[in-house]
Coordinates of C-alpha atoms and ligand atoms in Angstrom, one line a residue:
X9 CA 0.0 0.0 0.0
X10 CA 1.0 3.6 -1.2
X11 CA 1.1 5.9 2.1
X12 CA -1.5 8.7 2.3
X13 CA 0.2 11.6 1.4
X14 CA -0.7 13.1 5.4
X15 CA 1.0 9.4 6.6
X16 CA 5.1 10.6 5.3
X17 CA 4.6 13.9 5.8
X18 CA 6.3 13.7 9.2
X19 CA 9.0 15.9 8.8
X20 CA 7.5 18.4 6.3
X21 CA 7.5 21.4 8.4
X22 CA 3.5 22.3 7.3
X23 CA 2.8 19.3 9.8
X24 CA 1.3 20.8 13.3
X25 CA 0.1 17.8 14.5
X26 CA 0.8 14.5 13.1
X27 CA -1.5 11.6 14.7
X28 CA -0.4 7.8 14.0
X29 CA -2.3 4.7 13.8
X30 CA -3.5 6.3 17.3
X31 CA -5.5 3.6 19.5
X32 CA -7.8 5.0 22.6
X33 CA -9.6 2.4 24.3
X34 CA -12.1 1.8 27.3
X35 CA -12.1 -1.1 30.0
X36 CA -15.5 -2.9 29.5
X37 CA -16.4 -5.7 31.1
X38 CA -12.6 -6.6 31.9
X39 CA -10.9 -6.4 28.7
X40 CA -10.2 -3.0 26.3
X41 CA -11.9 -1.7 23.7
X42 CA -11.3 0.3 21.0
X43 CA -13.1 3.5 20.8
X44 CA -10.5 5.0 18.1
X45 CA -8.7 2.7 16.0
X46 CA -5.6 2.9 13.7
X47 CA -6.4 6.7 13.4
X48 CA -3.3 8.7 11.0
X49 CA -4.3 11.7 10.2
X50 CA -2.1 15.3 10.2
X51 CA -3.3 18.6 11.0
X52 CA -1.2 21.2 8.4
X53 CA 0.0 24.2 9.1
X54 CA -3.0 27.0 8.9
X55 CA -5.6 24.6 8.0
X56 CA -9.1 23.7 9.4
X57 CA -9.3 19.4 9.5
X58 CA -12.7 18.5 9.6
X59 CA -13.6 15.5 11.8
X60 CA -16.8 14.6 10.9
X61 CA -19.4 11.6 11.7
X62 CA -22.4 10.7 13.5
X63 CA -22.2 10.8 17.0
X64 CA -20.7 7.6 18.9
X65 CA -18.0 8.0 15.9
X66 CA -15.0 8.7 18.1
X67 CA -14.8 12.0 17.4
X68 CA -14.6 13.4 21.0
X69 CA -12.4 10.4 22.0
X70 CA -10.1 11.6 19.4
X71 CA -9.9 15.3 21.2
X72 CA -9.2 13.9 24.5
X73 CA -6.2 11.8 23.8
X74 CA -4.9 14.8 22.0
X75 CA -5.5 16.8 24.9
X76 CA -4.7 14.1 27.7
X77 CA -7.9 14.7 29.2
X78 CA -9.1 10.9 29.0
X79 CA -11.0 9.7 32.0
X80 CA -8.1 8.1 34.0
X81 CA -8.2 3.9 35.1
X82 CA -11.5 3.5 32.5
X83 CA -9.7 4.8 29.3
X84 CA -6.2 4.9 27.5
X85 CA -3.8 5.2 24.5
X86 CA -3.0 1.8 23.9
X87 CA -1.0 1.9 20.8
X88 CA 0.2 5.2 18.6
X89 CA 2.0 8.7 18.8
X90 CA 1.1 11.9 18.7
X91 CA 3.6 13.9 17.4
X92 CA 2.9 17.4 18.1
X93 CA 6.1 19.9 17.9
X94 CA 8.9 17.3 18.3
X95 CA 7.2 15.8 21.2
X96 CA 5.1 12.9 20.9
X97 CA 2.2 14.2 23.1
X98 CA 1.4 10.0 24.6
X99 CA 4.5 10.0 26.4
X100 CA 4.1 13.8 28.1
X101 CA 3.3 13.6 31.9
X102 CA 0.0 15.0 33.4
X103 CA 1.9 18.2 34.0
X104 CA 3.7 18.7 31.1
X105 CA 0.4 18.0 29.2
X106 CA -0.8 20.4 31.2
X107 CA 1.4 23.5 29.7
X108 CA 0.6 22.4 26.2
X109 CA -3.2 22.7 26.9
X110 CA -4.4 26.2 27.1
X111 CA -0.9 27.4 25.3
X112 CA 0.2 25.8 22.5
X113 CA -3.3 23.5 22.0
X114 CA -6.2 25.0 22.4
X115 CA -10.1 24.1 23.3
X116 CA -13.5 25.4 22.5
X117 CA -16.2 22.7 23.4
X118 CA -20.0 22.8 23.3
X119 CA -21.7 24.1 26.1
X120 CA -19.9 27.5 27.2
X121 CA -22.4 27.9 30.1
X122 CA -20.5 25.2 31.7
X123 CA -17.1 25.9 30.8
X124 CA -17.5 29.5 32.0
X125 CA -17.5 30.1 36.3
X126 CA -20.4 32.3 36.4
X127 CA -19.4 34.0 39.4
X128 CA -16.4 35.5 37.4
X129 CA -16.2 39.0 35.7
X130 CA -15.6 37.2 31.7
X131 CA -12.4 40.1 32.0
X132 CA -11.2 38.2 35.0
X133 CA -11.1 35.0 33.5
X134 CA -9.6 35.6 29.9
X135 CA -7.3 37.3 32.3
X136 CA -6.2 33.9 34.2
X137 CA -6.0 32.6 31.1
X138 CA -3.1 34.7 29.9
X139 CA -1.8 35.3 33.0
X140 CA -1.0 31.2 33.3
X141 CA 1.0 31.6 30.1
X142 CA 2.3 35.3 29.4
X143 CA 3.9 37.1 32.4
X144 CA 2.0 40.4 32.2
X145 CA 0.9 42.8 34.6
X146 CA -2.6 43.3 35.9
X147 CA -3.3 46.1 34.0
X148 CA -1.3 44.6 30.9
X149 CA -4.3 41.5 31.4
X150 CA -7.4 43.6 31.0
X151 CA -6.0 45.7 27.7
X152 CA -5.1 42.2 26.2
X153 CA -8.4 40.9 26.9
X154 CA -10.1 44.2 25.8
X155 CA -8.1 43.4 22.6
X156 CA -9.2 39.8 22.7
X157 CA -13.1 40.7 23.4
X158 CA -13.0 42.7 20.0
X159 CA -10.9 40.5 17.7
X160 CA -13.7 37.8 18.5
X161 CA -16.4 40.7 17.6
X162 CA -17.9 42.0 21.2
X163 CA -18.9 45.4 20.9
X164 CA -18.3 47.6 23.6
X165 CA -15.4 45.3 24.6
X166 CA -14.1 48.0 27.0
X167 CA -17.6 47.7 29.1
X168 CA -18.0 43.9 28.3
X169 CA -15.0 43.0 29.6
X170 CA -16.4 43.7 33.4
X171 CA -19.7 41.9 32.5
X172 CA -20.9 38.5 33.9
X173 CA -21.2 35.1 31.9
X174 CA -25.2 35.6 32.3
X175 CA -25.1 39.0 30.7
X176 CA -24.1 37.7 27.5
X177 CA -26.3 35.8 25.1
X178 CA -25.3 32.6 24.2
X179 CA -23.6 33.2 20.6
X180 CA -21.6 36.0 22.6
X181 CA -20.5 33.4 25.7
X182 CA -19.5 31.2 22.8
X183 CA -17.4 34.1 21.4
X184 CA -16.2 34.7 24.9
X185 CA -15.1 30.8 25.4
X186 CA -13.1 31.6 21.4
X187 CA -11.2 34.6 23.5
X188 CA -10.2 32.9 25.8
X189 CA -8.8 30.0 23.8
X190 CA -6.9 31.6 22.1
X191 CA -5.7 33.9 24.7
X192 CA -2.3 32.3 24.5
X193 CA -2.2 31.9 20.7
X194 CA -2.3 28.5 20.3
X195 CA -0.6 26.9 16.9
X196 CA -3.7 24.6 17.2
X197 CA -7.3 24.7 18.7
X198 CA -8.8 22.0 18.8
X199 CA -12.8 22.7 18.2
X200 CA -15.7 20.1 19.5
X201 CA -18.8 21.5 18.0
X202 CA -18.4 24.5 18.8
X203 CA -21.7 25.9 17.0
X204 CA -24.0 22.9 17.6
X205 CA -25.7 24.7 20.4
X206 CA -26.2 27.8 18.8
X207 CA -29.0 28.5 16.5
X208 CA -28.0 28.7 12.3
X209 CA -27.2 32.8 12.4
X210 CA -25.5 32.9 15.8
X211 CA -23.7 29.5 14.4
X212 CA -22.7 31.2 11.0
X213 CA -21.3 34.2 12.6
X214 CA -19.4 32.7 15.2
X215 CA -17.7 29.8 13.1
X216 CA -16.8 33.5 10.9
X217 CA -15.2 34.7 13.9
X218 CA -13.0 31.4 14.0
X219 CA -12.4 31.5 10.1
X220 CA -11.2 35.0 10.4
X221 CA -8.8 34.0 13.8
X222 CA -7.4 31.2 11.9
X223 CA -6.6 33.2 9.1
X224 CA -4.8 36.4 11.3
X225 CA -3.4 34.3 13.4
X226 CA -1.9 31.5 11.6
X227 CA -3.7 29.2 13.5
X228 CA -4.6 25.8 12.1
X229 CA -7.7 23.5 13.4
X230 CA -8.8 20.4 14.2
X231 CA -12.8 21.3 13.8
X232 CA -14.7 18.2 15.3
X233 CA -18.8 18.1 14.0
X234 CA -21.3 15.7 12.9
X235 CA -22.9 18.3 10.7
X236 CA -21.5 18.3 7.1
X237 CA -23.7 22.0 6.6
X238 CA -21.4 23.1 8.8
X239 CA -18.0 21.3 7.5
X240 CA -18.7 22.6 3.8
X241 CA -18.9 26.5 5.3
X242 CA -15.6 25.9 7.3
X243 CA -13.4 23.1 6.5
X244 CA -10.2 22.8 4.1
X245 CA -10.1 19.3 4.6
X246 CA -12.1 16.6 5.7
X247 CA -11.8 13.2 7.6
X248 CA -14.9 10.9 8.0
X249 CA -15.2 9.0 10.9
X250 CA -17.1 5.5 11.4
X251 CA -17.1 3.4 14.2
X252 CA -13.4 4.7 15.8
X253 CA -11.8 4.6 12.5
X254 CA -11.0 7.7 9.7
X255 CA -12.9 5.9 6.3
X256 CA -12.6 8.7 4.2
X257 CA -10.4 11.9 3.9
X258 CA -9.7 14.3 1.3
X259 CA -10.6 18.4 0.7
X260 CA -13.8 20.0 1.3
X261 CA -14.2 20.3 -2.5
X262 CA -13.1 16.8 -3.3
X263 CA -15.4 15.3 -0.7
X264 CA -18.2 17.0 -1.6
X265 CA -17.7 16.6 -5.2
X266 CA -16.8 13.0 -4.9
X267 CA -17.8 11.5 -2.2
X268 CA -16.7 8.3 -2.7
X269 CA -17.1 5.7 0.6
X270 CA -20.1 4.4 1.2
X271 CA -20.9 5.6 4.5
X272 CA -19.7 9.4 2.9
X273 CA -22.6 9.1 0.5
X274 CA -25.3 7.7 3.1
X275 CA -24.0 10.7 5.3
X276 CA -24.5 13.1 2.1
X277 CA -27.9 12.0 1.6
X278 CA -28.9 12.4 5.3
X279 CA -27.3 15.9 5.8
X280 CA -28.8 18.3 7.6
X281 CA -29.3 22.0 5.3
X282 CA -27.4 24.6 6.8
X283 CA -30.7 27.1 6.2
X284 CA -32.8 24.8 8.3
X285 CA -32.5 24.8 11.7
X286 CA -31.7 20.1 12.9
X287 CA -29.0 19.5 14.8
X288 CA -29.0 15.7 13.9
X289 CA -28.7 13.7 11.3
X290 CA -31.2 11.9 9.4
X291 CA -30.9 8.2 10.7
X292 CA -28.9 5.9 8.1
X293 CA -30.9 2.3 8.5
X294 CA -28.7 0.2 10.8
X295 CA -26.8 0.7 13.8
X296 CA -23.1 1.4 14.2
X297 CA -21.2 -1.5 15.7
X298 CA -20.7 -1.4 19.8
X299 CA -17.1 -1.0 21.1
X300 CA -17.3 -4.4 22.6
X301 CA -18.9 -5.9 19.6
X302 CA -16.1 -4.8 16.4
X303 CA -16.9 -7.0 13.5
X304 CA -13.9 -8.2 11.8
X305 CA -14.3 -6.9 8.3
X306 CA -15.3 -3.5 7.5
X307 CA -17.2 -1.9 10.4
X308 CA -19.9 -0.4 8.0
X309 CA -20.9 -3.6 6.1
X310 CA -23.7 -4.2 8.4
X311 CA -25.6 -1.1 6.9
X312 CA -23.4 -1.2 3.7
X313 CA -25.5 -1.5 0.4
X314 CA -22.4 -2.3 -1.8
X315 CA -21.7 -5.2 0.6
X316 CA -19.6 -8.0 -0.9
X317 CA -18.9 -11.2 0.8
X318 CA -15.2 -9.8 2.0
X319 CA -15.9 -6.8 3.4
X320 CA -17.4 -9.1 6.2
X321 CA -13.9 -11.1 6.2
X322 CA -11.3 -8.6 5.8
X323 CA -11.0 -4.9 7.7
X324 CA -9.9 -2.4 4.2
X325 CA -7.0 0.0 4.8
X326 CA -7.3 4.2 4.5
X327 CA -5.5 4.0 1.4
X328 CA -5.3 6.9 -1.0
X329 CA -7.5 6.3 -4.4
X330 CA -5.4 5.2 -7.6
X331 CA -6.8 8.2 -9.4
X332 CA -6.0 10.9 -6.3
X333 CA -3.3 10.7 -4.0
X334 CA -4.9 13.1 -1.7
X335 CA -8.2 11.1 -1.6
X336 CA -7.8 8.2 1.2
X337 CA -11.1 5.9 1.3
X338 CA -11.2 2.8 3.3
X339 CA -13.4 0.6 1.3
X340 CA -12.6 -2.4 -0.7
X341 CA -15.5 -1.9 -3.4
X342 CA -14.6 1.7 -4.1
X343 CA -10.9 1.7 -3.6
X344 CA -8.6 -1.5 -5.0
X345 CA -5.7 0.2 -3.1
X346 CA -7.6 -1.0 0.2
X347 CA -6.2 -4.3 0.4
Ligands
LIG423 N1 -16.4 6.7 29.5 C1 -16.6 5.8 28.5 N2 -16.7 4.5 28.8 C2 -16.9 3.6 27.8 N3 -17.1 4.0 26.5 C3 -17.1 5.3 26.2 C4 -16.8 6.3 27.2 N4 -16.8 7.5 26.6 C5 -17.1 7.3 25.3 N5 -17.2 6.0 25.0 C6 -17.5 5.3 23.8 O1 -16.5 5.7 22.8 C7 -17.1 5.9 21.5 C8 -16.8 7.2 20.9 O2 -17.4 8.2 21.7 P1 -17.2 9.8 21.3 O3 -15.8 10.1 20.9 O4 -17.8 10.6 22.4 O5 -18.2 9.9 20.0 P2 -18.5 11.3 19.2 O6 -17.8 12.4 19.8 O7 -18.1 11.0 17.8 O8 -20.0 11.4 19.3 C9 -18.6 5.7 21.7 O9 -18.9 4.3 21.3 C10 -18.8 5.8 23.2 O10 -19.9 5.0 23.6
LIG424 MG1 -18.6 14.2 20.7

């Protein structure tokens, strides 16, 4: 098999974050289970990846071992680096992981209600935020989170900035949870839908605000999301997730153009329109396979309708298409280079 053109990119300096054949697994019922399996996938240099898949995908999993913030005992890395600015981020201690989240990583989750402390002045804790990175003084803090409340487009910044988590609206506390992410301007944030709670305007502007960052800031992104509305208005490439496992990954053009695994297409046709306002998907008939439960060919042959008799005996490889070297599809039907 070829290597995907992401896999021996290693040492190409556009590489930010270089994830390889990364395994996470969970203790069930006495024995480990995959919950993200044989992942390789790089994050370039000013990019936005796309992570994309329905929910139960491994997508969040994925963040977590990035970030080292796994539940402890229940999960683990059991097999894979993550090579993240000549460090390989599995073998980092709690503490060291520790400096690399908030500085050089960054995170913007879901729900900013609960990432916020609500008893906090928002000023006061961008504030913590850069003060646990950058020495600056206490009147150095506010002006660089003034600074920060604009560039993520608060008005009245300089009034704002002495406000309460309640006294925003919830596209602004989203904005506020973007400031302070990238109070510390990260080389990579690291975004789990970000938007999802947010209705479609507030979710257009504020995925605009983190286009616009990316851009000024050099910043690239790993952009998790199981809404494909959302990846075609943000991504410049795309992974699709299924069952722990990447089975397709190319550009947001290329994908959308030619969508070429199986489960892509079923995804396509069950997409949710950006001008309507669903948060899930469509259901594709069929269930995704259980952690404990991992078929051993291809995990999507169960709901496959191009199903041949070895997808059920064989697990295909991510292998880039004989037509498109940037095009990786893990399916033996579509992709001869799967074997
Ligand atoms: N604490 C846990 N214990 C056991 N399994 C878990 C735990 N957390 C997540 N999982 C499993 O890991 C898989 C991936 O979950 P997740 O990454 O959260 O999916 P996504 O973010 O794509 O919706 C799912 O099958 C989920 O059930
Ligand atoms: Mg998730």
């Amino acid at each position: 098999m070829t290597p995907l053109p992401s896999q021996v990119s290693v040492a190409a300096d556009d590489v930010v974050l270089d994830i390889r054949a990364l395994r996470t697994e969970f203790m069930i019922g006495g024995q480990w289970h995959g919950a993200v399996r044989d992942l390789t996938l790089s994050v370039r240099k000013n990019e936005t990846l796309a992570l994309v898949g329905e929910s139960g995908s491994g997508k969040s999993i994925t963040a977590l071992s990035i970030l080292g913030l796994l539940p402890e005992k229940v999960a683990r890395i059991g097999a894979g680096q993550l090579l993240f600015g000549g460090r390989d981020l599995t073998r980092l201690s709690r503490d060291q992981l520790r400096d690399v989240r908030g500085g050089e990583i960054a995170m913007v989750f879901q729900e900013p209600m609960t990432s916020l402390n609500p008893t906090m002045r928002v000023g006061e804790q961008i504030g913590e935020m850069i003060r646990a990175h950058r020495p600056l003084s206490a009147k150095e803090t506010r002006e660089e989170a003034v600074k920060l409340l604009l560039q993520v487009g608060i008005p009245s910044a300089e009034r704002r900035v002495d406000d309460y988590p309640h006294q925003f609206s919830g596209g602004m506390r989203q904005r506020v949870m973007i400031a302070i992410a990238i109070a510390c301007r990260p080389t990579l944030l690291l975004a789990d839908e970000p938007t999802t709670a947010l209705d479609v305007t507030i979710q257009a502007q504020v995925l605009g605000v983190l286009d616009k960052l990316k851009r000024e800031q050099g910043m690239s992104m790993l952009f998790i999301t199981h809404n494909l509305g959302v990846v075609a208005l943000i991504a410049d490439r795309v992974a699709v997730m299924y069952a722990g496992q990447v089975v397709e990954l190319a550009s947001v053009t290329e994908l959308f153009a030619k969508p070429t695994h199986p489960y892509t297409e079923a995804l396509l046709k069950a997409m949710p329109r950006v001008d309507r306002d669903s948060d899930d998907l469509a259901p594709i008939p069929g269930a995704v396979p259980s952690l404990i439960n991992m078929p051993i060919g291809c995990a999507f042959a169960n709901r496959c309708p191009l199903k041949e008799p070895r997808c059920e005996q064989e697990s295909p490889l991510l292998a880039p298409l004989p037509t498109n070297g940037d095009h990786g599809v893990r399916c033996f039907v579509r992709n001869p280079e799967a074997l």
